[in-house]
PDB file of C-alpha atoms in Angstrom:
ATOM      1  CA  MET O   1       0.000   0.000   0.000  1.00  0.00           C
ATOM      2  CA  ALA O   2       2.803   2.421   0.867  1.00  0.00           C
ATOM      3  CA  LYS O   3       4.450   1.837  -2.495  1.00  0.00           C
ATOM      4  CA  GLU O   4       1.195   2.473  -4.353  1.00  0.00           C
ATOM      5  CA  LYS O   5       0.656   5.685  -2.381  1.00  0.00           C
ATOM      6  CA  GLN O   6       4.156   6.907  -3.256  1.00  0.00           C
ATOM      7  CA  THR O   7       3.470   6.117  -6.903  1.00  0.00           C
ATOM      8  CA  GLU O   8       0.213   8.108  -6.809  1.00  0.00           C
ATOM      9  CA  GLN O   9       1.920  11.058  -5.140  1.00  0.00           C
ATOM     10  CA  ALA O  10       4.718  11.010  -7.712  1.00  0.00           C
ATOM     11  CA  GLN O  11       2.140  10.933 -10.508  1.00  0.00           C
ATOM     12  CA  GLU O  12       0.268  13.878  -8.970  1.00  0.00           C
ATOM     13  CA  VAL O  13       3.514  15.843  -8.694  1.00  0.00           C
ATOM     14  CA  ASN O  14       4.305  15.117 -12.350  1.00  0.00           C
ATOM     15  CA  GLU O  15       0.826  16.231 -13.411  1.00  0.00           C
ATOM     16  CA  VAL O  16       1.123  19.469 -11.454  1.00  0.00           C
ATOM     17  CA  GLN O  17       4.585  20.065 -12.904  1.00  0.00           C
ATOM     18  CA  GLU O  18       3.323  19.451 -16.442  1.00  0.00           C
ATOM     19  CA  THR O  19       0.429  21.845 -15.850  1.00  0.00           C
ATOM     20  CA  VAL O  20       2.744  24.543 -14.524  1.00  0.00           C
ATOM     21  CA  GLU O  21       5.135  24.080 -17.454  1.00  0.00           C
ATOM     22  CA  GLU O  22       2.280  24.241 -19.940  1.00  0.00           C
ATOM     23  CA  GLN O  23       0.947  27.418 -18.332  1.00  0.00           C
ATOM     24  CA  ALA O  24       4.434  28.962 -18.375  1.00  0.00           C
ATOM     25  CA  LYS O  25       4.799  28.018 -22.050  1.00  0.00           C
ATOM     26  CA  THR O  26       1.441  29.571 -22.882  1.00  0.00           C
ATOM     27  CA  ILE O  27       2.356  32.791 -21.063  1.00  0.00           C
ATOM     28  CA  LEU O  28       5.744  32.931 -22.797  1.00  0.00           C
ATOM     29  CA  GLU O  29       4.236  32.366 -26.230  1.00  0.00           C
ATOM     30  CA  ASN O  30       1.657  35.073 -25.562  1.00  0.00           C
ATOM     31  CA  ASN O  31       4.297  37.541 -24.373  1.00  0.00           C
ATOM     32  CA  LEU O  32       6.441  36.838 -27.427  1.00  0.00           C
ATOM     33  CA  ARG O  33       3.579  36.730 -29.961  1.00  0.00           C
ATOM     34  CA  PHE O  34       4.657  39.949 -31.707  1.00  0.00           C
ATOM     35  CA  TYR O  35       8.394  39.478 -31.190  1.00  0.00           C
ATOM     36  CA  SER O  36       8.324  36.000 -32.727  1.00  0.00           C
ATOM     37  CA  GLN O  37       6.455  37.233 -35.794  1.00  0.00           C
ATOM     38  CA  GLY O  38       8.822  40.105 -36.490  1.00  0.00           C
ATOM     39  CA  CYS O  39      12.280  38.992 -35.383  1.00  0.00           C
ATOM     40  CA  GLU O  40      13.371  37.098 -38.502  1.00  0.00           C
ATOM     41  CA  VAL O  41      14.746  39.334 -41.259  1.00  0.00           C
ATOM     42  CA  PRO O  42      14.795  37.998 -44.835  1.00  0.00           C
ATOM     43  CA  ALA O  43      18.054  38.171 -46.737  1.00  0.00           C
ATOM     44  CA  ASP O  44      16.719  40.683 -49.254  1.00  0.00           C
ATOM     45  CA  ALA O  45      15.927  43.131 -46.420  1.00  0.00           C
ATOM     46  CA  LEU O  46      19.486  43.101 -45.064  1.00  0.00           C
ATOM     47  CA  LYS O  47      22.101  45.503 -46.351  1.00  0.00           C
ATOM     48  CA  PRO O  48      25.743  44.875 -45.405  1.00  0.00           C
ATOM     49  CA  ILE O  49      27.661  47.926 -44.197  1.00  0.00           C
ATOM     50  CA  ARG O  50      30.822  47.924 -46.308  1.00  0.00           C
ATOM     51  CA  ALA O  51      32.614  51.016 -45.051  1.00  0.00           C
ATOM     52  CA  GLY O  52      33.060  53.233 -42.027  1.00  0.00           C
ATOM     53  CA  ARG O  53      33.221  52.365 -38.346  1.00  0.00           C
ATOM     54  CA  LEU O  54      30.316  49.869 -38.720  1.00  0.00           C
ATOM     55  CA  LYS O  55      31.918  47.924 -41.572  1.00  0.00           C
ATOM     56  CA  GLY O  56      31.061  44.224 -41.530  1.00  0.00           C
ATOM     57  CA  MET O  57      27.727  44.708 -39.775  1.00  0.00           C
ATOM     58  CA  SER O  58      24.236  44.858 -41.253  1.00  0.00           C
ATOM     59  CA  ASP O  59      21.432  47.362 -41.542  1.00  0.00           C
ATOM     60  CA  VAL O  60      17.744  46.626 -42.129  1.00  0.00           C
ATOM     61  CA  ASN O  61      15.719  48.059 -44.997  1.00  0.00           C
ATOM     62  CA  PRO O  62      13.243  50.480 -43.340  1.00  0.00           C
ATOM     63  CA  MET O  63      10.485  49.577 -45.818  1.00  0.00           C
ATOM     64  CA  TRP O  64      10.702  45.956 -44.705  1.00  0.00           C
ATOM     65  CA  ARG O  65      10.018  47.121 -41.151  1.00  0.00           C
ATOM     66  CA  MET O  66       6.928  48.999 -42.352  1.00  0.00           C
ATOM     67  CA  LYS O  67       5.739  45.960 -44.307  1.00  0.00           C
ATOM     68  CA  ARG O  68       6.220  43.601 -41.367  1.00  0.00           C
ATOM     69  CA  MET O  69       4.399  45.951 -39.005  1.00  0.00           C
ATOM     70  CA  THR O  70       1.515  46.058 -41.485  1.00  0.00           C
ATOM     71  CA  GLU O  71       1.467  42.252 -41.793  1.00  0.00           C
ATOM     72  CA  ILE O  72       1.316  41.817 -38.013  1.00  0.00           C
ATOM     73  CA  PHE O  73      -0.941  44.689 -36.944  1.00  0.00           C
ATOM     74  CA  GLY O  74      -2.718  45.906 -40.057  1.00  0.00           C
ATOM     75  CA  PRO O  75      -2.463  49.063 -42.195  1.00  0.00           C
ATOM     76  CA  VAL O  76      -0.751  52.088 -40.700  1.00  0.00           C
ATOM     77  CA  GLY O  77      -3.307  54.393 -39.105  1.00  0.00           C
ATOM     78  CA  PHE O  78      -5.619  51.457 -38.362  1.00  0.00           C
ATOM     79  CA  GLY O  79      -3.462  48.746 -36.792  1.00  0.00           C
ATOM     80  CA  TRP O  80      -0.416  50.825 -35.916  1.00  0.00           C
ATOM     81  CA  LYS O  81       0.412  54.510 -35.901  1.00  0.00           C
ATOM     82  CA  TYR O  82       2.922  57.015 -34.613  1.00  0.00           C
ATOM     83  CA  GLU O  83       3.174  60.647 -33.613  1.00  0.00           C
ATOM     84  CA  ILE O  84       6.159  62.967 -33.772  1.00  0.00           C
ATOM     85  CA  VAL O  85       6.686  64.264 -30.247  1.00  0.00           C
ATOM     86  CA  LYS O  86       9.654  66.542 -30.831  1.00  0.00           C
ATOM     87  CA  GLN O  87      12.146  67.559 -33.506  1.00  0.00           C
ATOM     88  CA  TRP O  88      15.219  69.668 -32.812  1.00  0.00           C
ATOM     89  CA  THR O  89      18.778  70.427 -33.883  1.00  0.00           C
ATOM     90  CA  GLU O  90      22.055  70.367 -32.011  1.00  0.00           C
ATOM     91  CA  ALA O  91      25.396  71.775 -33.079  1.00  0.00           C
ATOM     92  CA  TYR O  92      28.704  69.953 -32.872  1.00  0.00           C
ATOM     93  CA  GLY O  93      31.559  72.188 -33.896  1.00  0.00           C
ATOM     94  CA  ASN O  94      30.775  73.355 -37.420  1.00  0.00           C
ATOM     95  CA  GLU O  95      28.215  70.619 -37.998  1.00  0.00           C
ATOM     96  CA  VAL O  96      24.500  70.368 -37.245  1.00  0.00           C
ATOM     97  CA  LYS O  97      22.594  67.220 -36.282  1.00  0.00           C
ATOM     98  CA  CYS O  98      18.830  66.893 -36.153  1.00  0.00           C
ATOM     99  CA  PHE O  99      16.922  64.620 -33.814  1.00  0.00           C
ATOM    100  CA  CYS O 100      13.400  63.262 -33.593  1.00  0.00           C
ATOM    101  CA  ASN O 101      11.357  61.732 -30.779  1.00  0.00           C
ATOM    102  CA  VAL O 102       8.311  59.615 -31.653  1.00  0.00           C
ATOM    103  CA  HIS O 103       5.632  57.622 -29.915  1.00  0.00           C
ATOM    104  CA  LEU O 104       4.646  54.378 -31.635  1.00  0.00           C
ATOM    105  CA  PHE O 105       1.253  52.759 -30.989  1.00  0.00           C
ATOM    106  CA  VAL O 106       0.117  49.253 -31.975  1.00  0.00           C
ATOM    107  CA  ARG O 107      -3.271  47.592 -31.739  1.00  0.00           C
ATOM    108  CA  ASP O 108      -3.553  43.949 -30.684  1.00  0.00           C
ATOM    109  CA  PRO O 109      -5.263  42.155 -33.621  1.00  0.00           C
ATOM    110  CA  GLU O 110      -7.105  39.857 -31.204  1.00  0.00           C
ATOM    111  CA  THR O 111      -8.206  42.138 -28.370  1.00  0.00           C
ATOM    112  CA  LYS O 112      -8.356  45.340 -30.506  1.00  0.00           C
ATOM    113  CA  GLU O 113      -6.680  47.114 -27.591  1.00  0.00           C
ATOM    114  CA  TRP O 114      -4.266  49.957 -28.331  1.00  0.00           C
ATOM    115  CA  SER O 115      -0.884  49.922 -26.639  1.00  0.00           C
ATOM    116  CA  GLU O 116       0.647  52.591 -24.483  1.00  0.00           C
ATOM    117  CA  PRO O 117       3.096  54.854 -26.377  1.00  0.00           C
ATOM    118  CA  ILE O 118       6.347  53.120 -27.303  1.00  0.00           C
ATOM    119  CA  PRO O 119       9.120  55.762 -27.430  1.00  0.00           C
ATOM    120  CA  GLY O 120      11.798  56.007 -30.070  1.00  0.00           C
ATOM    121  CA  ASN O 121      14.602  58.493 -30.683  1.00  0.00           C
ATOM    122  CA  GLY O 122      16.572  58.952 -33.882  1.00  0.00           C
ATOM    123  CA  GLY O 123      18.951  61.385 -35.488  1.00  0.00           C
ATOM    124  CA  SER O 124      20.749  62.374 -38.652  1.00  0.00           C
ATOM    125  CA  ALA O 125      23.036  65.069 -40.027  1.00  0.00           C
ATOM    126  CA  ILE O 126      21.819  68.348 -41.524  1.00  0.00           C
ATOM    127  CA  VAL O 127      25.075  70.248 -42.026  1.00  0.00           C
ATOM    128  CA  SER O 128      28.293  68.248 -42.435  1.00  0.00           C
ATOM    129  CA  MET O 129      31.709  69.698 -43.072  1.00  0.00           C
ATOM    130  CA  GLU O 130      33.424  68.082 -46.036  1.00  0.00           C
ATOM    131  CA  SER O 131      36.612  68.782 -47.959  1.00  0.00           C
ATOM    132  CA  LYS O 132      34.757  71.111 -50.330  1.00  0.00           C
ATOM    133  CA  GLY O 133      32.893  72.904 -47.568  1.00  0.00           C
ATOM    134  CA  ALA O 134      29.540  72.541 -45.824  1.00  0.00           C
ATOM    135  CA  TYR O 135      27.148  69.907 -47.150  1.00  0.00           C
ATOM    136  CA  VAL O 136      23.454  70.414 -46.364  1.00  0.00           C
ATOM    137  CA  ASN O 137      21.343  67.268 -46.201  1.00  0.00           C
ATOM    138  CA  ASP O 138      17.764  68.205 -47.108  1.00  0.00           C
ATOM    139  CA  GLU O 139      16.541  64.756 -46.007  1.00  0.00           C
ATOM    140  CA  GLY O 140      17.950  65.009 -42.494  1.00  0.00           C
ATOM    141  CA  TYR O 141      14.608  65.209 -40.689  1.00  0.00           C
ATOM    142  CA  LYS O 142      13.174  62.354 -42.755  1.00  0.00           C
ATOM    143  CA  MET O 143      16.157  60.174 -41.922  1.00  0.00           C
ATOM    144  CA  ALA O 144      15.889  61.062 -38.232  1.00  0.00           C
ATOM    145  CA  LEU O 145      12.201  60.058 -38.271  1.00  0.00           C
ATOM    146  CA  THR O 146      12.993  56.728 -39.953  1.00  0.00           C
ATOM    147  CA  ASP O 147      15.706  56.095 -37.387  1.00  0.00           C
ATOM    148  CA  ALA O 148      13.363  56.928 -34.490  1.00  0.00           C
ATOM    149  CA  LEU O 149      10.692  54.554 -35.794  1.00  0.00           C
ATOM    150  CA  SER O 150      13.209  51.725 -36.122  1.00  0.00           C
ATOM    151  CA  ILE O 151      14.220  52.250 -32.475  1.00  0.00           C
ATOM    152  CA  ALA O 152      10.576  52.231 -31.363  1.00  0.00           C
ATOM    153  CA  MET O 153       9.911  49.021 -33.330  1.00  0.00           C
ATOM    154  CA  LYS O 154      12.934  47.243 -31.892  1.00  0.00           C
ATOM    155  CA  PRO O 155      11.361  46.380 -28.479  1.00  0.00           C
ATOM    156  CA  LEU O 156       8.470  44.770 -30.365  1.00  0.00           C
ATOM    157  CA  GLY O 157      11.021  42.439 -31.921  1.00  0.00           C
ATOM    158  CA  ILE O 158      10.957  43.847 -35.443  1.00  0.00           C
ATOM    159  CA  GLY O 159      14.280  42.682 -36.904  1.00  0.00           C
ATOM    160  CA  GLY O 160      15.377  41.371 -33.498  1.00  0.00           C
ATOM    161  CA  ASN O 161      17.462  38.484 -34.814  1.00  0.00           C
ATOM    162  CA  ILE O 162      20.093  40.749 -36.327  1.00  0.00           C
ATOM    163  CA  TRP O 163      20.871  42.194 -32.871  1.00  0.00           C
ATOM    164  CA  TYR O 164      20.456  39.119 -30.698  1.00  0.00           C
ATOM    165  CA  GLY O 165      21.454  35.509 -31.270  1.00  0.00           C
ATOM    166  CA  PRO O 166      24.364  33.510 -32.711  1.00  0.00           C
ATOM    167  CA  LYS O 167      23.916  34.989 -36.205  1.00  0.00           C
ATOM    168  CA  ALA O 168      23.488  38.602 -35.079  1.00  0.00           C
ATOM    169  CA  THR O 169      25.231  41.070 -37.402  1.00  0.00           C
ATOM    170  CA  GLY O 170      23.540  44.334 -36.449  1.00  0.00           C
ATOM    171  CA  HIS O 171      25.305  47.161 -34.653  1.00  0.00           C
ATOM    172  CA  ASN O 172      24.394  47.981 -31.061  1.00  0.00           C
ATOM    173  CA  GLU O 173      26.448  51.108 -30.450  1.00  0.00           C
ATOM    174  CA  SER O 174      24.793  54.369 -31.391  1.00  0.00           C
ATOM    175  CA  LYS O 175      26.194  55.607 -34.684  1.00  0.00           C
ATOM    176  CA  TYR O 176      25.892  59.160 -33.371  1.00  0.00           C
ATOM    177  CA  GLU O 177      27.863  58.728 -30.158  1.00  0.00           C
ATOM    178  CA  GLU O 178      31.129  57.773 -31.848  1.00  0.00           C
ATOM    179  CA  SER O 179      30.574  60.218 -34.704  1.00  0.00           C
ATOM    180  CA  THR O 180      29.994  63.048 -32.267  1.00  0.00           C
ATOM    181  CA  ARG O 181      33.052  62.106 -30.253  1.00  0.00           C
ATOM    182  CA  GLU O 182      35.185  62.052 -33.405  1.00  0.00           C
ATOM    183  CA  SER O 183      33.844  65.402 -34.610  1.00  0.00           C
ATOM    184  CA  THR O 184      34.520  66.977 -31.232  1.00  0.00           C
ATOM    185  CA  ASN O 185      38.091  65.679 -31.180  1.00  0.00           C
ATOM    186  CA  GLN O 186      38.720  66.948 -34.699  1.00  0.00           C
ATOM    187  CA  SER O 187      37.319  70.357 -33.788  1.00  0.00           C
ATOM    188  CA  GLN O 188      39.528  70.580 -30.710  1.00  0.00           C
ATOM    189  CA  GLN O 189      42.605  69.548 -32.693  1.00  0.00           C
ATOM    190  CA  ALA O 190      41.825  72.112 -35.381  1.00  0.00           C
ATOM    191  CA  GLN O 191      41.482  74.866 -32.787  1.00  0.00           C
ATOM    192  CA  GLN O 192      44.801  73.930 -31.192  1.00  0.00           C
ATOM    193  CA  GLY O 193      46.512  73.931 -34.566  1.00  0.00           C
ATOM    194  CA  GLN O 194      45.114  77.322 -35.570  1.00  0.00           C
ATOM    195  CA  GLY O 195      45.944  79.075 -32.325  1.00  0.00           C
ATOM    196  CA  THR O 196      44.105  82.162 -31.113  1.00  0.00           C
ATOM    197  CA  SER O 197      42.648  82.941 -34.557  1.00  0.00           C
ATOM    198  CA  ALA O 198      40.313  79.963 -34.118  1.00  0.00           C
ATOM    199  CA  MET O 199      39.127  81.187 -30.738  1.00  0.00           C
ATOM    200  CA  ALA O 200      38.061  84.773 -31.472  1.00  0.00           C
ATOM    201  CA  PHE O 201      36.346  87.048 -33.970  1.00  0.00           C
ATOM    202  CA  THR O 202      35.612  90.743 -34.104  1.00  0.00           C
ATOM    203  CA  GLY O 203      32.255  92.503 -33.929  1.00  0.00           C
ATOM    204  CA  ALA O 204      32.793  93.780 -37.450  1.00  0.00           C
ATOM    205  CA  GLN O 205      33.278  90.246 -38.741  1.00  0.00           C
ATOM    206  CA  LEU O 206      30.105  89.112 -37.001  1.00  0.00           C
ATOM    207  CA  GLN O 207      28.036  91.951 -38.452  1.00  0.00           C
ATOM    208  CA  GLN O 208      29.445  91.358 -41.930  1.00  0.00           C
ATOM    209  CA  ALA O 209      28.707  87.639 -41.749  1.00  0.00           C
ATOM    210  CA  LEU O 210      25.154  88.271 -40.500  1.00  0.00           C
ATOM    211  CA  SER O 211      24.568  90.811 -43.262  1.00  0.00           C
ATOM    212  CA  GLU O 212      25.714  88.366 -45.934  1.00  0.00           C
ATOM    213  CA  LEU O 213      23.658  85.580 -44.360  1.00  0.00           C
ATOM    214  CA  ASN O 214      20.546  87.751 -44.443  1.00  0.00           C
ATOM    215  CA  ALA O 215      20.945  88.129 -48.224  1.00  0.00           C
ATOM    216  CA  VAL O 216      21.199  84.378 -48.874  1.00  0.00           C
ATOM    217  CA  THR O 217      18.165  82.867 -50.636  1.00  0.00           C
ATOM    218  CA  SER O 218      19.305  79.403 -51.783  1.00  0.00           C
ATOM    219  CA  GLU O 219      20.969  76.327 -50.320  1.00  0.00           C
ATOM    220  CA  GLN O 220      23.908  76.669 -52.690  1.00  0.00           C
ATOM    221  CA  ALA O 221      24.488  80.263 -51.637  1.00  0.00           C
ATOM    222  CA  PHE O 222      24.215  79.187 -48.004  1.00  0.00           C
ATOM    223  CA  GLN O 223      26.838  76.474 -48.485  1.00  0.00           C
ATOM    224  CA  GLU O 224      29.206  78.900 -50.192  1.00  0.00           C
ATOM    225  CA  LEU O 225      28.778  81.498 -47.466  1.00  0.00           C
ATOM    226  CA  TRP O 226      29.213  78.991 -44.663  1.00  0.00           C
ATOM    227  CA  SER O 227      32.337  77.547 -46.289  1.00  0.00           C
ATOM    228  CA  LYS O 228      33.778  81.043 -46.721  1.00  0.00           C
ATOM    229  CA  TRP O 229      33.427  82.065 -43.076  1.00  0.00           C
ATOM    230  CA  ALA O 230      34.403  78.620 -41.743  1.00  0.00           C
ATOM    231  CA  LYS O 231      37.737  79.022 -43.514  1.00  0.00           C
ATOM    232  CA  MET O 232      38.259  82.724 -42.812  1.00  0.00           C
ATOM    233  CA  VAL O 233      37.094  82.874 -39.183  1.00  0.00           C
ATOM    234  CA  PRO O 234      36.476  79.361 -37.767  1.00  0.00           C
ATOM    235  CA  ALA O 235      35.445  80.669 -34.353  1.00  0.00           C
ATOM    236  CA  LEU O 236      32.552  82.542 -35.934  1.00  0.00           C
ATOM    237  CA  CYS O 237      30.968  79.257 -37.040  1.00  0.00           C
ATOM    238  CA  MET O 238      31.324  77.433 -33.764  1.00  0.00           C
ATOM    239  CA  ASN O 239      28.403  76.225 -31.682  1.00  0.00           C
ATOM    240  CA  GLY O 240      26.725  78.943 -29.633  1.00  0.00           C
ATOM    241  CA  THR O 241      27.765  82.012 -31.622  1.00  0.00           C
ATOM    242  CA  GLU O 242      25.145  84.438 -32.857  1.00  0.00           C
ATOM    243  CA  PHE O 243      26.146  83.708 -36.446  1.00  0.00           C
ATOM    244  CA  TYR O 244      25.808  79.970 -35.923  1.00  0.00           C
ATOM    245  CA  LYS O 245      22.321  80.294 -34.442  1.00  0.00           C
ATOM    246  CA  ALA O 246      21.255  82.618 -37.252  1.00  0.00           C
ATOM    247  CA  ALA O 247      22.632  80.155 -39.823  1.00  0.00           C
ATOM    248  CA  CYS O 248      20.594  77.285 -38.346  1.00  0.00           C
ATOM    249  CA  THR O 249      17.445  79.383 -38.547  1.00  0.00           C
ATOM    250  CA  LYS O 250      18.271  80.554 -42.073  1.00  0.00           C
ATOM    251  CA  ILE O 251      18.787  77.103 -43.568  1.00  0.00           C
ATOM    252  CA  GLN O 252      15.481  75.909 -42.126  1.00  0.00           C
ATOM    253  CA  GLN O 253      13.708  78.935 -43.630  1.00  0.00           C
ATOM    254  CA  ILE O 254      15.256  78.228 -47.027  1.00  0.00           C
ATOM    255  CA  LYS O 255      14.171  74.584 -46.905  1.00  0.00           C
ATOM    256  CA  HIS O 256      10.615  75.418 -45.861  1.00  0.00           C
ATOM    257  CA  ALA O 257      10.359  78.077 -48.573  1.00  0.00           C
ATOM    258  CA  GLY O 258      11.379  75.528 -51.194  1.00  0.00           C
ATOM    259  CA  LYS O 259       8.590  73.102 -50.317  1.00  0.00           C
TER     260      LYS O 259
END
């Protein structure tokens, strides 16, 4: 009798354990229902990064992300949507970066319940200093928005396998952090090499630069003017100067006027 009782108890324990494991599996599958659907990235949506500090890693086609979101949740605006919370610019030496904060919302296809806002932050370059002078990227805000959406989609698992797992080839370090650090170092080195001329400008130079800036009406003219003063008086074009702030405002006005 004792042996039979032990056998019954062992069987009851096994049944309880199986029930608990099945419940845990069900909960896990439910929690990962969106992640599992979106984590695998097809080969034709992956683009290898062949140059720069991220060489050898992979990037995901943003349109694939949009398509996968639509397949899982439904058309944008009905099954998923987003709102732009904030857009702004920041200056780094003679360069300008733009940033974008978004809130992403998804609706559960089964319960029809909308999610809480899922935050995402992205950025891109607007004004970059190149060998021929300042380059103005008129798609900077669009690229920052795309970047922000990709960050917001990442916690849902969209493209997750390229960042996590044995075959992961995606980059995890922010592409802006290292770029900003490099730009800052280059700016500091340039100032040291140029001596006091890189650290000061006269009131007359400022007024002349502002006057010429006020007359600019095209992106090409803006680039030429910026390149001129960046070479003549580098300190005038540094972050925080009155000329720099006026230039940021001017380029945005030119872009809006051209739309």
